[in-house]
mmCIF file of C-alpha atoms in Angstrom:
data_model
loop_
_atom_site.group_PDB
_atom_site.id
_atom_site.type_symbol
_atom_site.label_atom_id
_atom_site.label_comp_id
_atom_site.label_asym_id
_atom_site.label_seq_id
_atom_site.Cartn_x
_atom_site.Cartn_y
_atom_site.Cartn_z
ATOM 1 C CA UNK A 1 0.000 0.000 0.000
ATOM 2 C CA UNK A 2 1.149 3.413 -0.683
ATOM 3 C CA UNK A 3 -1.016 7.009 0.512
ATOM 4 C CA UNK A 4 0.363 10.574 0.466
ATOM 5 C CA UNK A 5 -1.435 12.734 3.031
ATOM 6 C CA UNK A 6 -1.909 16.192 2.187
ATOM 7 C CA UNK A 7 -3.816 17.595 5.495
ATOM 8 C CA UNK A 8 -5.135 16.242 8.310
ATOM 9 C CA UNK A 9 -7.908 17.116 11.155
ATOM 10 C CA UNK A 10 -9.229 15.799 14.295
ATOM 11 C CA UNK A 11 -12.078 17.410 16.018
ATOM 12 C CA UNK A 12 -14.455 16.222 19.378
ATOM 13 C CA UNK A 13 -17.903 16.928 18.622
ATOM 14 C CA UNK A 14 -20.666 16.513 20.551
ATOM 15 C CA UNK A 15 -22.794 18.476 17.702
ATOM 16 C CA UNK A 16 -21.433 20.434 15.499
ATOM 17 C CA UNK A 17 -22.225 23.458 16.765
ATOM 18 C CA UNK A 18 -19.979 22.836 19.609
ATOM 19 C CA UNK A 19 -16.848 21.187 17.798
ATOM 20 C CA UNK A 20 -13.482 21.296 19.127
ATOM 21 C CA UNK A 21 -10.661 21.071 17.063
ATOM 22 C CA UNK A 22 -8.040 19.298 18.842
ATOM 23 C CA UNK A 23 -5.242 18.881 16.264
ATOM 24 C CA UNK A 24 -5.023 19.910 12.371
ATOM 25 C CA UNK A 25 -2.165 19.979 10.030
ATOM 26 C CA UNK A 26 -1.607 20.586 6.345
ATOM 27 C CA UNK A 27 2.356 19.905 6.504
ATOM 28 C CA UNK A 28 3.093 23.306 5.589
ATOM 29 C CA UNK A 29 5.997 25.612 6.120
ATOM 30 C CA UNK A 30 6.368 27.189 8.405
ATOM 31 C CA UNK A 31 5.821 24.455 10.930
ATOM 32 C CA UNK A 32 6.898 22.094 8.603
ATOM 33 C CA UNK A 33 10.052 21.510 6.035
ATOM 34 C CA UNK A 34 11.138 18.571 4.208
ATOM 35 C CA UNK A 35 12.367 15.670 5.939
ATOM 36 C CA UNK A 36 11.628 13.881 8.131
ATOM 37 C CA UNK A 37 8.058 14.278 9.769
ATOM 38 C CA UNK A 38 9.656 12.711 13.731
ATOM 39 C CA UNK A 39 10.290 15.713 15.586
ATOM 40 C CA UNK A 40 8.201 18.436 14.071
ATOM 41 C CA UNK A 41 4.672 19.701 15.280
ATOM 42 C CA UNK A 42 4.973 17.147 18.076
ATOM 43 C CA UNK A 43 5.219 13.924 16.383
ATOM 44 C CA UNK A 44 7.109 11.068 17.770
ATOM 45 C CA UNK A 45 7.637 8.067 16.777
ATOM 46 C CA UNK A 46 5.500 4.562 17.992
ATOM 47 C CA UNK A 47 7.789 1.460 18.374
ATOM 48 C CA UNK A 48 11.036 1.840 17.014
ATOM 49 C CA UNK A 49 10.591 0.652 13.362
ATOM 50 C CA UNK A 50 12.966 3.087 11.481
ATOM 51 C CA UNK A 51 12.057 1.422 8.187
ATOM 52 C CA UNK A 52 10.404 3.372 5.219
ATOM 53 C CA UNK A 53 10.831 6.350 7.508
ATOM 54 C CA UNK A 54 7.653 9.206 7.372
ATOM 55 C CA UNK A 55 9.024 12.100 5.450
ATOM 56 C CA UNK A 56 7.279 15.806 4.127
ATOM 57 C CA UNK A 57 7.944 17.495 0.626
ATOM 58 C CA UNK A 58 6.737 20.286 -0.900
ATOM 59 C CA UNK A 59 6.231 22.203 2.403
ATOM 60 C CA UNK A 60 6.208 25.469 0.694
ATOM 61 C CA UNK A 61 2.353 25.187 -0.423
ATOM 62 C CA UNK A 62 0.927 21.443 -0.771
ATOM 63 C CA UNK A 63 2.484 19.661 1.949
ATOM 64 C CA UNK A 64 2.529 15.918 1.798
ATOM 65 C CA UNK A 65 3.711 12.979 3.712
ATOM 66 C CA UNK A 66 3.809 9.215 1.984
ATOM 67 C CA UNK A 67 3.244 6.296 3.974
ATOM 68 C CA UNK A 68 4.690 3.504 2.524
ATOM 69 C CA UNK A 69 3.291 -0.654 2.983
ATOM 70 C CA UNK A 70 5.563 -1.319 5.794
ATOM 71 C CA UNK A 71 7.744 0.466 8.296
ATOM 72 C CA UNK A 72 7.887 3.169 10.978
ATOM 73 C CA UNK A 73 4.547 4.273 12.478
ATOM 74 C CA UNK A 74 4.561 7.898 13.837
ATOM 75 C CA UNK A 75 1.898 9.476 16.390
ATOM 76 C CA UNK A 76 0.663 12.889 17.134
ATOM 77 C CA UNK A 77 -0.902 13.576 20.539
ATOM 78 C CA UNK A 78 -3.790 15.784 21.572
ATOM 79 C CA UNK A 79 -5.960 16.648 24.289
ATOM 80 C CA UNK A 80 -7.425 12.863 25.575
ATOM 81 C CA UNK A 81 -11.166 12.234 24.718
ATOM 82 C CA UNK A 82 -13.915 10.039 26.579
ATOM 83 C CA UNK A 83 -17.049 11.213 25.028
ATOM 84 C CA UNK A 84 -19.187 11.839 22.333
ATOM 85 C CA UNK A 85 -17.446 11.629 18.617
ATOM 86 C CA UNK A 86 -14.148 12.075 17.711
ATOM 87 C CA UNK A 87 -13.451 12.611 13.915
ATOM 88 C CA UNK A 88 -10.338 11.999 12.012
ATOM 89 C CA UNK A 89 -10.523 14.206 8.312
ATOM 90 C CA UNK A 90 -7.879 13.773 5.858
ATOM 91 C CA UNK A 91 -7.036 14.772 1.867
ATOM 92 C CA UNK A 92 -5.494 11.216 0.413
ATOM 93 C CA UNK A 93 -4.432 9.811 -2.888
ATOM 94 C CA UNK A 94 -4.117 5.920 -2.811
ATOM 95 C CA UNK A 95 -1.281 5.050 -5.353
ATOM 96 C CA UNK A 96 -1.590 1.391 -4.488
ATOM 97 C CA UNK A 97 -2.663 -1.146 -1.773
ATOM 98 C CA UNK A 98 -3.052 -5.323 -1.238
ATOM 99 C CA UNK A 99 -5.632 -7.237 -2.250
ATOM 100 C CA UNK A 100 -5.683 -8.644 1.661
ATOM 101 C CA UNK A 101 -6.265 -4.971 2.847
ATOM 102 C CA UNK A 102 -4.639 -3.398 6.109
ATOM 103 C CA UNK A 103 -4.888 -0.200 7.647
ATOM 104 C CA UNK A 104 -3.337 2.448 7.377
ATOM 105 C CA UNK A 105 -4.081 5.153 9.977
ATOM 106 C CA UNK A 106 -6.372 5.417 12.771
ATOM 107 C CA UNK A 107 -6.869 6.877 16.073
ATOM 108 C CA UNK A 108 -5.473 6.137 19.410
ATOM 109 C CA UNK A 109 -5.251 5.836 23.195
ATOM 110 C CA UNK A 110 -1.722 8.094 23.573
ATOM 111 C CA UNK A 111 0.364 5.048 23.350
ATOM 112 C CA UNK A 112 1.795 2.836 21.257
ATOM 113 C CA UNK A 113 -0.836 -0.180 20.833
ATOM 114 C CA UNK A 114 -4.283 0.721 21.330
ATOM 115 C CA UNK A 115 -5.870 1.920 17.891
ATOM 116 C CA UNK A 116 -8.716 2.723 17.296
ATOM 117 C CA UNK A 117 -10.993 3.916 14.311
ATOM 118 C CA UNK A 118 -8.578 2.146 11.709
ATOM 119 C CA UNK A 119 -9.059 3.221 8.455
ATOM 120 C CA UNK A 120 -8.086 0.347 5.696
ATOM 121 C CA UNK A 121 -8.003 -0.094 2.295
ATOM 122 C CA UNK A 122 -7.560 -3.081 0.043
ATOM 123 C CA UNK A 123 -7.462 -3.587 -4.133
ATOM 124 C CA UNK A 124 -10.410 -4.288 -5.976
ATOM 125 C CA UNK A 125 -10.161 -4.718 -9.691
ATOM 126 C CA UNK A 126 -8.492 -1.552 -11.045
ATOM 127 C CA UNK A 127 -9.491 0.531 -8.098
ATOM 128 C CA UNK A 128 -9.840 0.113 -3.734
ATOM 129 C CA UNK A 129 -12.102 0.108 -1.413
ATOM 130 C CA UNK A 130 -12.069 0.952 2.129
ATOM 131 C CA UNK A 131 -13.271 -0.357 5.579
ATOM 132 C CA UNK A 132 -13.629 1.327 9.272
ATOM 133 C CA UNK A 133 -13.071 -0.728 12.526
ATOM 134 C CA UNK A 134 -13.598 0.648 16.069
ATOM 135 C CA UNK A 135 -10.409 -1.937 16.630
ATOM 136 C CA UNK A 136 -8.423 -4.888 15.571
ATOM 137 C CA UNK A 137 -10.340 -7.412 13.970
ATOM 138 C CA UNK A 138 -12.359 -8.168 10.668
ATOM 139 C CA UNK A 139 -13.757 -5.526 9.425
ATOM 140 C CA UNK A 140 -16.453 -5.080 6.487
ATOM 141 C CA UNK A 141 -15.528 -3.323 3.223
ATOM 142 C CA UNK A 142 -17.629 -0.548 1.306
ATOM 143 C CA UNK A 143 -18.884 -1.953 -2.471
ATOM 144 C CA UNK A 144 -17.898 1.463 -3.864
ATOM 145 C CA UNK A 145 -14.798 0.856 -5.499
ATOM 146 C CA UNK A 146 -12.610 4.228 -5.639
ATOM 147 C CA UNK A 147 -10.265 4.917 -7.944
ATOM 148 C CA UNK A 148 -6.032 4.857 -7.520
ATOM 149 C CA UNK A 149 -4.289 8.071 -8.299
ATOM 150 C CA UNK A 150 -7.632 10.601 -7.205
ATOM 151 C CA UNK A 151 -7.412 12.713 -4.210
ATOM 152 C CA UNK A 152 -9.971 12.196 -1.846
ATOM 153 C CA UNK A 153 -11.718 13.964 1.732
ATOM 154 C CA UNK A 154 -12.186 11.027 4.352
ATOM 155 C CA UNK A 155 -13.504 11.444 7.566
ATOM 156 C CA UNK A 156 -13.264 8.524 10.039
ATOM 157 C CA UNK A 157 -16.120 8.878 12.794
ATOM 158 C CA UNK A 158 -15.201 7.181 16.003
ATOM 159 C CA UNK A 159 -18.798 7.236 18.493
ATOM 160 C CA UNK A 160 -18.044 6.385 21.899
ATOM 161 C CA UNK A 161 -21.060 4.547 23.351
ATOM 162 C CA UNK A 162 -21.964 3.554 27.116
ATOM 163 C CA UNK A 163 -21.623 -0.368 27.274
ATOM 164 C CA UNK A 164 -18.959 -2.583 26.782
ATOM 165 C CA UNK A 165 -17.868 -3.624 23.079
ATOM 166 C CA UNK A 166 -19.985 -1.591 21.577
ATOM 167 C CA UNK A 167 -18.444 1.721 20.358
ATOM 168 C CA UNK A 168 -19.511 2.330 16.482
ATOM 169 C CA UNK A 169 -18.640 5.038 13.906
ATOM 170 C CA UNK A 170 -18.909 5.217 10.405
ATOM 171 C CA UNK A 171 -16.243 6.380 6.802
ATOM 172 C CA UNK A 172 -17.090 8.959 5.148
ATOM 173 C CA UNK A 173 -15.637 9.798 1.407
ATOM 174 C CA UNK A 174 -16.026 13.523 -0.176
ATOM 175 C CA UNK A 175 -18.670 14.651 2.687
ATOM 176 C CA UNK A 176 -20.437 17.501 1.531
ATOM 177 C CA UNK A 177 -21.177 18.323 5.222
ATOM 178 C CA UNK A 178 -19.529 19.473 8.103
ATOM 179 C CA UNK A 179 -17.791 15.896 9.404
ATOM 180 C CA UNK A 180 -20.064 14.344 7.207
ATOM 181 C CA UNK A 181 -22.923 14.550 9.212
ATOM 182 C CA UNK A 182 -25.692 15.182 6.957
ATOM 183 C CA UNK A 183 -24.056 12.508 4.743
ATOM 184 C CA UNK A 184 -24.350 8.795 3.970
ATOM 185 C CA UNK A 185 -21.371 6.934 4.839
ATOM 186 C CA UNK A 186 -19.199 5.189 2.655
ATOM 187 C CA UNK A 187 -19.598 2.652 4.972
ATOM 188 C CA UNK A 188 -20.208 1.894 8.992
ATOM 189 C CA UNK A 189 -17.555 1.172 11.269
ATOM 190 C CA UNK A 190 -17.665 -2.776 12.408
ATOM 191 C CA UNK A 191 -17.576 -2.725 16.086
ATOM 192 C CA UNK A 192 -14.666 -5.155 17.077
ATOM 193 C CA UNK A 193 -12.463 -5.605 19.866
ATOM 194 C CA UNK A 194 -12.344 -3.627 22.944
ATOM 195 C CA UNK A 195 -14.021 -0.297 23.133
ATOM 196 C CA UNK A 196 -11.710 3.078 23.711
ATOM 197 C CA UNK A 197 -11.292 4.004 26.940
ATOM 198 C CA UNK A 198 -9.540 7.250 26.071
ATOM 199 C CA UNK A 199 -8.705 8.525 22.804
ATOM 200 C CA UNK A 200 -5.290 11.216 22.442
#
């Protein structure tokens, strides 16, 4: 699988009116220059995989950062969350990805195994589709098959919900509403695993 990231968002809503951004980014100068993306805006790294290391380019006006099939995994933290919605936006292209799918970013506790809201995508004829899990586990795949090369919006919805394995959410591709609210998803979350506790 390969994905360049041109801006990212997380925000805490409990309705839109009352949305909180917590962290956004469009890998810009001047918080950003080329290079590697460890040690700039508060990233650090998760594990200590060095392979296929996370880099920016073009920081001057269309900031971007690759992520390549394997190799290091980077985190950025942000005020912790235990209610309500949190939703991860970002621009993507998908150059290519496996037929088996994985994921390729999500959402997390702070630390450096508990994700949450994984986004994945996986081949499908000359195109991919993608798939939103509240954990680790199977997940179930949109039947919209996207195409390679296109940029596209997603927002990831992660829905914290009272009860125990039960947290839900939903993907969201080229919303034409705020957090794609007023929107039909691409496709629900499936609710695996164990529910957040926290997510930062």
């Amino acid at each position: 699988m390969k994905t360049a990231i041109a801006s990212l968002s997380v925000a805490a809503l409990a309705g839109i009116a009352s949305a909180q951004t917590l962290y956004t980014s469009d890998f810009n100068a001047p918080l950003y220059s080329d290079g590697a993306l460890i040690g700039q805006d508060g990233w650090v790294i998760t594990g200590s995989s060095v392979v296929n290391p996370i880099n920016i380019a073009n920081t001057g006006t269309n900031g971007n950062v690759t992520l390549a099939t394997t190799g290091q995994d980077v985190r950025r933290p942000f005020a912790p969350q235990t209610a309500n919605s949190v939703f991860l936006q970002f621009d993507m292209v998908m150059l290519t990805a496996a037929a088996t799918g994985d994921y390729f970013i999500h959402l997390g506790d702070g630390g450096t195994s508990n994700f949450y809201a994984r986004v994945y995508a996986r081949s499908s004829g000359a195109g991919f589709q993608m798939a939103l899990g509240t954990s680790a586990g199977a997940v179930s795949y949109g039947s919209t098959v996207l195409n390679f090369g296109q940029t596209y919006t997603v927002v990831a919805r992660y829905d914290f919900v009272a009860g125990a394995a039960n947290d839900t959410g939903a993907l969201y591709i080229d919303p034409t509403t705020p957090g794609g609210t007023g929107d039909t998803p691409y496709v629900l979350a499936t609710t695996i695993g164990t529910d957040a506790t926290t997510i930062a």
